């Protein structure tokens, strides 16, 4: 295989930002003209990340091919041109599943099936398959060195290093260099221990990425180098940044990409990160603020709505505005209408969500946005709430609901499709991945996309019930987009409203800082226009 491999491991603590580091390295190497891919290996037993709680694990990212992935794949797509798929993420659970199925089919010819070589061989096979056809493959290993569960992955990549040798493989290890206030000192010991742990397993890192909140002196870098057997110019600081899109620039300034191409002996053009610099400048120098109220059950959990946050931020960057996201607890709104913090929002967004909790509060928020002509953006569940609100308050269907909240309602304007009614497995059984939608020409949404045929990613079970469409349409709700083949509603809008759009899909998964999604751009733009039209307080 000609592809060069860069493995990224993490030590000391979790949440060091390995995913963003991997994506940022991808961005710099792409700007040097290299063709690359990024893969995430997750050491947990779950067969797919789709069934994991966003509370515990952050957002479930959805790929075009309908794979429910770890949120790091979202970072990879936002920083690079990679279109991720199920080949870009695999878990211990999947590896074991494959090996056990092979064993059941007799493929191991009766041998004892063991972690080494069978599990490790399967890991290597998956890595090689994903890497093939690229100049470089970056492989991020989830978890922290020292965890029992990541051992088979580390053993497999050690073997890769042994088999490929030469300038084919690079090991980057990310650690923490904490500042201890009492001693008024940055401490290198955790890094030393973490590298020792890695070397016990047989992996000598080539480059260290040291996460820190302040600059590392040359002296300190030399100390780390000496204790870890890493060249001192390969001890790279990864200092905290205000804007995550600054990371590629900082890494480049630290000489990281230079070191990578030197060690891998890659001949490339120079990197050009000007576009990233422009983004960071706009982010740091906004001309004004716009307040977007986001309803959700997972209040205060940034990671549960990672892509949504980023997409709103991309729009803010493009419009040179600071998007201030105000999370609104819809359950609180249900019981206490006075707690309508959202009154002060310039735009209201109801994102995807599951279960019946908070539904009534969300419907109240839609009513407010519709009546007060506040820009409204409904995503997935947000579209469903908009349809229910319209049915209840305009058409007069008092019991209109989703069967997700009320199984027995006769006015089931949102309901399960037939094929969903027999589903018993929770994993990978929703309407998932990219589906096309066709817009009615001259609708607002067709104008926003500048096209009548699009493709977006889905992740849901419930749909608008076609039985009620004619009645709702007659009352003025515009069903602007459809999946023609499946005869399903994809988008809705209201005419005499400055900006009221619901989409059954998740546009946030496809927004990038260098290519902001038009729906987010237009929504934030409309929200800012609304803000400016309000009388000053
Ligand atoms: N719970 C709703 C459904 O399953 C909406 C899902 C979502 O918002 N992603 O259809």
Coordinates of C-alpha atoms and ligand atoms in Angstrom, one line a residue:
X1 CA 0.0 0.0 0.0
X2 CA 1.3 3.4 -1.0
X3 CA -0.8 5.4 1.5
X4 CA 1.2 6.9 4.4
X5 CA -0.5 6.5 7.7
X6 CA -0.6 9.0 10.6
X7 CA -1.9 7.6 13.9
X8 CA -3.2 9.9 16.5
X9 CA -3.4 8.7 20.1
X10 CA -4.3 10.5 23.3
X11 CA -3.0 10.4 26.8
X12 CA -3.5 11.8 30.3
X13 CA -7.2 12.8 30.0
X14 CA -10.0 12.6 27.5
X15 CA -11.5 15.6 25.8
X16 CA -8.2 17.0 24.6
X17 CA -9.6 17.7 21.2
X18 CA -8.0 14.9 19.3
X19 CA -10.8 15.0 16.7
X20 CA -10.2 18.7 16.0
X21 CA -6.5 18.0 15.9
X22 CA -6.9 15.2 13.4
X23 CA -9.3 17.4 11.3
X24 CA -6.9 20.3 11.4
X25 CA -4.0 18.3 10.3
X26 CA -6.3 17.1 7.5
X27 CA -7.0 20.7 6.6
X28 CA -3.4 21.7 6.4
X29 CA -2.3 18.6 4.4
X30 CA -5.2 19.2 2.0
X31 CA -4.1 22.7 1.5
X32 CA -0.7 21.2 0.5
X33 CA -2.4 19.4 -2.3
X34 CA -2.5 15.9 -0.7
X35 CA -5.4 13.5 -1.1
X36 CA -6.4 12.2 2.3
X37 CA -8.9 10.4 4.4
X38 CA -9.5 10.4 8.2
X39 CA -10.7 7.4 10.1
X40 CA -11.9 7.2 13.8
X41 CA -11.5 4.0 15.8
X42 CA -13.7 3.8 18.8
X43 CA -12.8 1.4 21.6
X44 CA -16.3 0.9 23.0
X45 CA -18.4 -2.2 22.6
X46 CA -21.5 -0.6 21.1
X47 CA -21.9 -1.8 17.5
X48 CA -23.0 1.6 16.3
X49 CA -22.8 5.0 18.0
X50 CA -26.4 5.7 16.9
X51 CA -27.9 4.2 20.0
X52 CA -25.7 6.0 22.5
X53 CA -27.0 8.8 24.5
X54 CA -26.0 12.2 23.3
X55 CA -25.8 13.2 27.0
X56 CA -22.9 10.8 27.4
X57 CA -21.3 10.8 24.0
X58 CA -22.3 14.0 22.2
X59 CA -24.1 14.2 18.9
X60 CA -24.7 11.3 16.6
X61 CA -23.4 12.5 13.2
X62 CA -25.1 11.1 10.1
X63 CA -23.2 10.3 6.9
X64 CA -24.6 10.3 3.4
X65 CA -24.7 6.5 3.4
X66 CA -26.9 6.5 6.5
X67 CA -24.3 5.5 9.1
X68 CA -24.8 6.9 12.6
X69 CA -21.3 8.0 13.5
X70 CA -19.2 9.4 16.2
X71 CA -19.3 13.2 16.2
X72 CA -15.6 13.5 15.3
X73 CA -16.6 12.6 11.7
X74 CA -18.4 15.9 11.7
X75 CA -15.1 17.7 12.4
X76 CA -13.4 15.8 9.6
X77 CA -16.1 16.9 7.1
X78 CA -16.1 20.5 8.4
X79 CA -12.3 20.9 8.0
X80 CA -11.7 19.0 4.9
X81 CA -13.3 17.9 1.6
X82 CA -13.7 14.3 2.8
X83 CA -17.3 13.0 2.5
X84 CA -17.3 10.4 5.3
X85 CA -19.1 7.1 5.3
X86 CA -19.4 4.0 7.4
X87 CA -15.8 3.2 6.4
X88 CA -14.6 6.1 8.3
X89 CA -15.5 5.0 11.8
X90 CA -15.5 1.6 13.5
X91 CA -15.9 0.4 17.0
X92 CA -14.6 -2.5 19.0
X93 CA -18.1 -3.9 18.9
X94 CA -18.1 -3.9 15.1
X95 CA -14.7 -5.6 15.0
X96 CA -15.8 -8.3 17.3
X97 CA -19.1 -8.7 15.4
X98 CA -17.2 -9.2 12.2
X99 CA -14.7 -11.7 13.7
X100 CA -17.5 -13.7 15.4
X101 CA -19.5 -13.9 12.2
X102 CA -16.4 -15.1 10.4
X103 CA -15.9 -17.7 13.1
X104 CA -19.5 -18.8 12.8
X105 CA -19.0 -19.3 9.0
X106 CA -16.0 -21.5 9.7
X107 CA -13.5 -19.0 8.1
X108 CA -10.9 -19.6 10.8
X109 CA -10.9 -23.4 10.0
X110 CA -11.4 -24.4 13.6
X111 CA -8.5 -22.5 15.0
X112 CA -8.7 -20.8 18.5
X113 CA -9.9 -17.3 17.8
X114 CA -7.9 -14.8 19.8
X115 CA -7.4 -11.1 20.3
X116 CA -4.0 -11.5 18.7
X117 CA -4.0 -12.2 15.8
X118 CA -7.7 -12.4 14.9
X119 CA -9.0 -9.2 16.4
X120 CA -5.9 -7.2 15.6
X121 CA -5.8 -8.5 12.0
X122 CA -9.4 -7.4 11.5
X123 CA -8.5 -3.9 12.8
X124 CA -5.6 -3.8 10.4
X125 CA -7.7 -4.9 7.5
X126 CA -10.3 -2.2 8.2
X127 CA -7.5 0.4 8.5
X128 CA -5.9 -0.6 5.2
X129 CA -9.3 -0.7 3.4
X130 CA -10.2 2.7 4.6
X131 CA -6.7 4.1 3.8
X132 CA -6.3 2.7 0.3
X133 CA -6.3 5.1 -2.6
X134 CA -5.1 8.2 -0.7
X135 CA -1.7 9.9 -0.2
X136 CA -2.3 10.0 3.5
X137 CA -4.7 8.5 6.0
X138 CA -5.1 10.0 9.4
X139 CA -6.3 7.5 11.9
X140 CA -7.6 8.8 15.2
X141 CA -7.7 6.3 18.1
X142 CA -10.5 7.1 20.6
X143 CA -10.0 6.8 24.3
X144 CA -6.9 7.4 26.4
X145 CA -3.7 5.4 26.5
X146 CA -3.8 3.2 29.6
X147 CA -7.5 2.2 29.1
X148 CA -8.0 -1.5 29.0
X149 CA -10.4 -1.2 26.1
X150 CA -8.1 0.5 23.7
X151 CA -5.3 -2.1 24.0
X152 CA -6.3 -4.2 20.9
X153 CA -6.3 -1.0 18.8
X154 CA -2.9 0.1 20.1
X155 CA -1.5 -3.4 19.5
X156 CA -2.8 -3.4 16.0
X157 CA -1.3 0.0 15.1
X158 CA 2.0 -1.1 16.7
X159 CA 2.0 -4.0 14.3
X160 CA 1.2 -1.6 11.4
X161 CA 4.3 0.4 12.4
X162 CA 6.4 -2.7 12.5
X163 CA 5.1 -4.0 9.2
X164 CA 5.2 -0.8 7.1
X165 CA 8.4 0.7 8.6
X166 CA 10.5 3.4 6.9
X167 CA 8.8 6.7 6.3
X168 CA 5.3 5.2 5.9
X169 CA 3.9 5.5 9.3
X170 CA 3.8 8.3 11.9
X171 CA 2.7 8.3 15.5
X172 CA 1.4 11.5 16.9
X173 CA 0.5 11.5 20.6
X174 CA -1.6 14.2 22.2
X175 CA -1.1 15.0 25.9
X176 CA -1.9 17.6 28.5
X177 CA 0.7 19.9 30.0
X178 CA -1.3 21.4 32.9
X179 CA -0.4 24.6 34.8
X180 CA -0.4 24.0 38.5
X181 CA -1.4 27.2 40.2
X182 CA 0.2 26.4 43.6
X183 CA 3.6 25.9 42.0
X184 CA 3.0 28.5 39.3
X185 CA 4.4 26.0 36.9
X186 CA 3.6 24.0 33.8
X187 CA 4.0 20.3 34.6
X188 CA 5.5 17.8 32.2
X189 CA 5.2 14.7 34.3
X190 CA 1.7 13.6 33.0
X191 CA 3.2 13.8 29.5
X192 CA 6.2 11.8 30.5
X193 CA 4.1 9.1 32.1
X194 CA 1.7 8.9 29.2
X195 CA 4.5 8.4 26.7
X196 CA 6.1 5.8 29.0
X197 CA 2.7 4.0 28.9
X198 CA 2.7 4.1 25.1
X199 CA 6.3 2.9 24.8
X200 CA 5.5 0.0 27.1
X201 CA 3.0 -1.1 24.4
X202 CA 5.8 -0.8 21.9
X203 CA 4.9 2.6 20.3
X204 CA 7.4 5.4 20.2
X205 CA 5.6 8.6 19.3
X206 CA 7.3 10.7 16.6
X207 CA 5.4 13.9 17.4
X208 CA 3.8 15.2 20.6
X209 CA 0.9 17.6 20.6
X210 CA 0.9 19.2 24.0
X211 CA -2.4 20.7 25.0
X212 CA -1.8 23.7 27.2
X213 CA -3.3 27.0 28.2
X214 CA -0.1 28.9 27.9
X215 CA 3.1 28.9 25.8
X216 CA 5.7 26.2 26.3
X217 CA 9.2 27.5 26.6
X218 CA 12.1 26.1 24.6
X219 CA 13.5 24.8 27.8
X220 CA 10.3 23.0 28.7
X221 CA 10.1 21.5 25.2
X222 CA 13.6 20.2 25.5
X223 CA 12.8 18.6 28.8
X224 CA 9.8 16.9 27.4
X225 CA 11.9 15.8 24.4
X226 CA 14.6 14.3 26.6
X227 CA 12.2 12.3 28.7
X228 CA 10.1 11.0 25.9
X229 CA 12.7 10.4 23.2
X230 CA 11.0 12.7 20.8
X231 CA 12.9 15.3 18.8
X232 CA 12.5 18.7 20.5
X233 CA 11.2 20.4 17.3
X234 CA 8.6 17.6 17.3
X235 CA 7.2 18.7 20.6
X236 CA 4.4 20.9 19.4
X237 CA 2.2 23.0 21.6
X238 CA -1.5 22.9 21.1
X239 CA -2.6 26.0 23.0
X240 CA -6.2 26.7 23.8
X241 CA -7.9 28.9 21.1
X242 CA -11.0 31.1 21.1
X243 CA -12.0 29.8 17.7
X244 CA -11.7 26.1 16.8
X245 CA -11.0 27.1 13.2
X246 CA -7.7 28.7 14.3
X247 CA -6.2 25.3 15.1
X248 CA -4.9 24.6 11.6
X249 CA -3.2 28.0 11.5
X250 CA -1.6 27.5 15.0
X251 CA -0.4 24.1 14.1
X252 CA 1.2 25.4 10.9
X253 CA 2.9 28.2 12.8
X254 CA 4.3 25.6 15.2
X255 CA 5.8 23.8 12.2
X256 CA 3.6 20.7 12.6
X257 CA 2.9 20.1 8.9
X258 CA 6.6 20.8 8.0
X259 CA 7.6 18.1 10.5
X260 CA 4.9 15.7 9.2
X261 CA 6.0 15.9 5.5
X262 CA 9.7 15.7 6.6
X263 CA 9.1 12.5 8.5
X264 CA 6.9 10.9 6.0
X265 CA 9.1 12.2 3.1
X266 CA 6.2 13.7 1.2
X267 CA 6.8 16.2 -1.5
X268 CA 4.1 18.8 -1.6
X269 CA 3.4 22.4 -2.4
X270 CA 3.3 24.9 0.4
X271 CA 0.3 25.1 2.6
X272 CA -2.1 28.0 2.1
X273 CA -4.3 28.8 5.1
X274 CA -5.5 32.3 4.1
X275 CA -9.2 31.3 4.0
X276 CA -8.9 29.9 7.5
X277 CA -7.3 33.1 8.6
X278 CA -10.2 35.1 7.1
X279 CA -12.7 33.0 8.9
X280 CA -10.9 33.5 12.3
X281 CA -10.7 37.2 11.7
X282 CA -14.4 37.5 11.0
X283 CA -15.2 35.3 14.1
X284 CA -13.0 37.5 16.3
X285 CA -14.3 40.8 14.9
X286 CA -18.1 40.6 14.6
X287 CA -19.9 43.8 13.8
X288 CA -22.9 42.9 16.0
X289 CA -24.6 40.1 17.9
X290 CA -27.7 38.1 17.0
X291 CA -29.6 36.0 19.6
X292 CA -30.9 32.7 18.4
X293 CA -33.2 30.8 20.8
X294 CA -32.7 27.0 20.4
X295 CA -35.2 24.7 22.1
X296 CA -34.0 21.4 23.4
X297 CA -34.1 18.8 26.0
X298 CA -30.3 18.6 26.3
X299 CA -30.0 22.1 27.5
X300 CA -26.5 23.4 28.1
X301 CA -24.9 20.4 26.4
X302 CA -23.0 21.9 23.5
X303 CA -21.8 18.5 22.2
X304 CA -25.3 17.1 21.8
X305 CA -26.0 19.7 19.1
X306 CA -22.4 20.0 17.8
X307 CA -23.2 20.3 14.1
X308 CA -26.0 22.7 14.8
X309 CA -23.8 25.0 16.8
X310 CA -21.2 24.9 14.2
X311 CA -23.6 25.6 11.3
X312 CA -25.0 28.6 13.2
X313 CA -21.5 29.8 13.8
X314 CA -20.6 29.3 10.1
X315 CA -23.5 31.6 9.2
X316 CA -22.4 34.1 11.8
X317 CA -18.8 34.1 10.4
X318 CA -20.1 34.6 6.9
X319 CA -22.3 37.5 8.0
X320 CA -19.7 38.9 10.3
X321 CA -22.1 38.5 13.3
X322 CA -21.6 36.8 16.6
X323 CA -24.4 34.2 17.0
X324 CA -25.4 34.0 20.6
X325 CA -27.2 30.7 21.2
X326 CA -29.7 30.9 24.0
X327 CA -30.8 27.4 25.0
X328 CA -34.5 27.3 25.9
X329 CA -35.8 24.6 28.2
X330 CA -39.1 23.7 26.5
X331 CA -40.3 21.8 29.5
X332 CA -40.0 24.9 31.6
X333 CA -42.0 26.9 29.0
X334 CA -44.8 24.3 29.3
X335 CA -45.4 25.1 32.9
X336 CA -44.4 28.7 33.1
X337 CA -45.3 30.9 30.2
X338 CA -43.7 33.9 31.9
X339 CA -40.3 32.2 31.7
X340 CA -40.3 33.1 28.1
X341 CA -36.7 34.0 27.8
X342 CA -37.2 33.4 24.1
X343 CA -39.1 36.6 23.9
X344 CA -35.8 38.3 23.5
X345 CA -34.6 36.1 20.7
X346 CA -34.1 37.4 17.2
X347 CA -34.8 34.0 15.8
X348 CA -36.2 30.7 17.1
X349 CA -34.8 27.3 16.1
X350 CA -36.3 24.0 17.1
X351 CA -33.7 21.3 16.4
X352 CA -34.0 17.5 16.2
X353 CA -35.2 15.6 19.2
X354 CA -36.7 12.4 20.4
X355 CA -39.5 11.4 22.9
X356 CA -42.5 13.3 24.2
X357 CA -40.8 15.5 26.8
X358 CA -41.0 19.2 26.1
X359 CA -43.3 18.8 23.0
X360 CA -46.0 21.1 24.3
X361 CA -43.5 23.8 25.1
X362 CA -42.0 23.5 21.6
X363 CA -45.5 23.9 20.1
X364 CA -46.0 27.1 22.2
X365 CA -42.7 28.4 20.8
X366 CA -43.7 27.8 17.2
X367 CA -47.0 29.6 17.9
X368 CA -45.2 32.5 19.3
X369 CA -42.7 32.7 16.3
X370 CA -45.6 32.4 13.8
X371 CA -47.8 35.0 15.4
X372 CA -45.1 37.5 16.3
X373 CA -43.4 37.0 12.9
X374 CA -40.1 36.0 14.5
X375 CA -37.9 34.0 12.1
X376 CA -38.5 30.3 12.7
X377 CA -36.3 27.4 11.6
X378 CA -37.6 23.9 12.4
X379 CA -35.3 21.0 11.9
X380 CA -36.7 17.5 11.8
X381 CA -38.7 17.5 15.1
X382 CA -38.9 21.3 14.5
X383 CA -40.8 20.7 11.2
X384 CA -43.1 18.3 13.0
X385 CA -43.9 20.8 15.7
X386 CA -44.6 23.5 13.1
X387 CA -47.1 21.2 11.3
X388 CA -48.9 20.3 14.6
X389 CA -49.1 23.9 15.6
X390 CA -50.6 24.9 12.3
X391 CA -53.1 22.0 12.5
X392 CA -54.1 23.0 16.0
X393 CA -54.3 26.7 15.8
X394 CA -55.1 27.5 12.2
X395 CA -57.1 24.5 11.0
X396 CA -58.7 24.0 14.4
X397 CA -57.7 20.3 14.9
X398 CA -57.5 20.5 18.7
X399 CA -56.1 17.0 19.1
X400 CA -53.4 17.3 16.4
X401 CA -50.3 15.6 17.6
X402 CA -47.4 13.3 16.8
X403 CA -48.0 9.7 17.7
X404 CA -44.5 9.9 19.3
X405 CA -46.2 11.9 22.1
X406 CA -49.8 10.6 21.9
X407 CA -50.3 7.2 20.4
X408 CA -54.0 7.3 20.4
X409 CA -54.7 10.7 18.8
X410 CA -57.2 10.6 16.0
X411 CA -55.6 13.7 14.5
X412 CA -52.2 12.0 13.9
X413 CA -50.7 14.7 11.6
X414 CA -47.3 13.2 12.4
X415 CA -47.1 9.5 12.4
X416 CA -44.9 6.5 11.8
X417 CA -44.6 5.2 8.3
X418 CA -45.9 1.7 7.9
X419 CA -42.4 0.1 7.6
X420 CA -41.4 1.8 11.0
X421 CA -44.4 0.2 12.8
X422 CA -42.7 -3.2 12.8
X423 CA -39.3 -2.1 13.9
X424 CA -38.0 -3.6 17.1
X425 CA -34.3 -3.0 16.9
X426 CA -33.2 0.5 17.9
X427 CA -29.9 0.6 16.1
X428 CA -29.7 1.9 12.5
X429 CA -33.4 1.4 11.8
X430 CA -34.6 5.0 11.2
X431 CA -34.9 6.8 7.9
X432 CA -31.2 7.5 7.7
X433 CA -28.7 9.2 5.4
X434 CA -29.0 11.1 2.2
X435 CA -32.4 11.3 0.4
X436 CA -33.4 13.6 -2.4
X437 CA -36.0 16.3 -2.2
X438 CA -37.8 18.2 -4.9
X439 CA -39.0 21.8 -4.3
X440 CA -41.9 23.6 -5.8
X441 CA -40.4 26.4 -8.0
X442 CA -40.9 29.9 -6.6
X443 CA -41.1 28.8 -3.0
X444 CA -38.9 30.5 -0.5
X445 CA -36.8 27.4 0.0
X446 CA -36.2 26.8 -3.7
X447 CA -34.9 30.4 -3.8
X448 CA -32.6 29.9 -0.8
X449 CA -31.0 26.8 -2.4
X450 CA -31.1 28.3 -5.9
X451 CA -32.2 24.9 -7.0
X452 CA -35.3 22.7 -7.0
X453 CA -33.5 19.4 -6.6
X454 CA -31.3 18.7 -3.5
X455 CA -30.1 16.0 -1.3
X456 CA -29.9 16.1 2.5
X457 CA -29.3 13.8 5.4
X458 CA -32.0 12.3 7.5
X459 CA -32.4 10.7 10.9
X460 CA -35.9 10.1 12.0
X461 CA -38.8 7.7 12.3
X462 CA -41.9 9.9 12.1
X463 CA -43.3 11.7 9.0
X464 CA -46.0 14.1 8.1
X465 CA -49.2 12.1 7.6
X466 CA -50.2 12.6 4.0
X467 CA -53.9 12.2 4.9
X468 CA -53.9 15.7 6.4
X469 CA -51.9 17.5 3.8
X470 CA -54.8 18.7 1.6
X471 CA -56.5 20.3 4.6
X472 CA -53.4 21.9 5.9
X473 CA -52.5 23.1 2.4
X474 CA -56.0 24.7 2.0
X475 CA -55.4 26.5 5.3
X476 CA -52.2 28.1 3.9
X477 CA -49.3 25.8 4.9
X478 CA -47.1 25.4 1.9
X479 CA -45.6 22.0 1.4
X480 CA -42.7 23.3 -0.5
X481 CA -40.6 20.1 -0.8
X482 CA -41.2 16.4 -1.2
X483 CA -39.5 13.1 -1.6
X484 CA -41.3 12.2 -4.8
X485 CA -40.4 8.5 -4.9
X486 CA -41.5 7.8 -1.3
X487 CA -44.3 10.4 -1.4
X488 CA -43.1 12.1 1.8
X489 CA -43.1 15.7 3.0
X490 CA -39.6 17.1 3.2
X491 CA -40.1 20.9 3.8
X492 CA -42.9 23.3 4.8
X493 CA -43.1 27.1 4.9
X494 CA -45.6 29.9 5.6
X495 CA -46.1 32.6 3.0
X496 CA -47.0 35.7 4.9
X497 CA -44.2 35.4 7.4
X498 CA -40.7 36.9 7.0
X499 CA -39.0 33.6 7.5
X500 CA -40.7 30.4 8.6
X501 CA -39.3 27.2 7.3
X502 CA -39.4 23.6 8.5
X503 CA -37.3 20.8 7.1
X504 CA -37.6 17.1 7.8
X505 CA -33.8 16.6 7.2
X506 CA -30.7 17.8 9.0
X507 CA -29.0 20.5 7.0
X508 CA -26.5 21.2 9.8
X509 CA -24.5 18.0 8.9
X510 CA -23.4 19.6 5.6
X511 CA -22.4 23.1 6.7
X512 CA -18.8 24.0 6.7
X513 CA -16.9 27.1 7.7
X514 CA -15.6 27.5 4.2
X515 CA -19.0 26.6 2.7
X516 CA -21.8 27.7 4.9
X517 CA -25.2 26.0 4.4
X518 CA -27.6 28.4 2.7
X519 CA -30.5 27.7 5.1
X520 CA -28.4 28.7 8.1
X521 CA -27.0 31.7 6.3
X522 CA -30.5 33.0 5.4
X523 CA -32.0 32.1 8.8
X524 CA -29.3 34.1 10.7
X525 CA -29.6 36.9 8.1
X526 CA -33.4 37.1 8.6
X527 CA -32.9 37.0 12.4
X528 CA -30.6 39.9 12.3
X529 CA -33.0 41.8 10.0
X530 CA -35.7 41.1 12.6
X531 CA -33.4 42.3 15.4
X532 CA -32.8 45.6 13.5
X533 CA -36.5 46.1 12.9
X534 CA -37.4 45.8 16.6
X535 CA -37.6 49.1 18.5
X536 CA -34.6 49.7 20.7
X537 CA -35.1 48.7 24.3
Ligands
LIG1 N1 -38.4 12.1 17.0 C1 -38.7 12.5 15.6 C2 -38.7 11.3 14.7 O1 -38.2 10.3 15.0 C3 -37.8 13.6 15.1 C4 -36.4 13.0 15.0 C5 -35.4 14.1 14.8 O2 -35.7 15.3 15.1 N2 -34.2 13.8 14.3 O3 -39.2 11.4 13.6

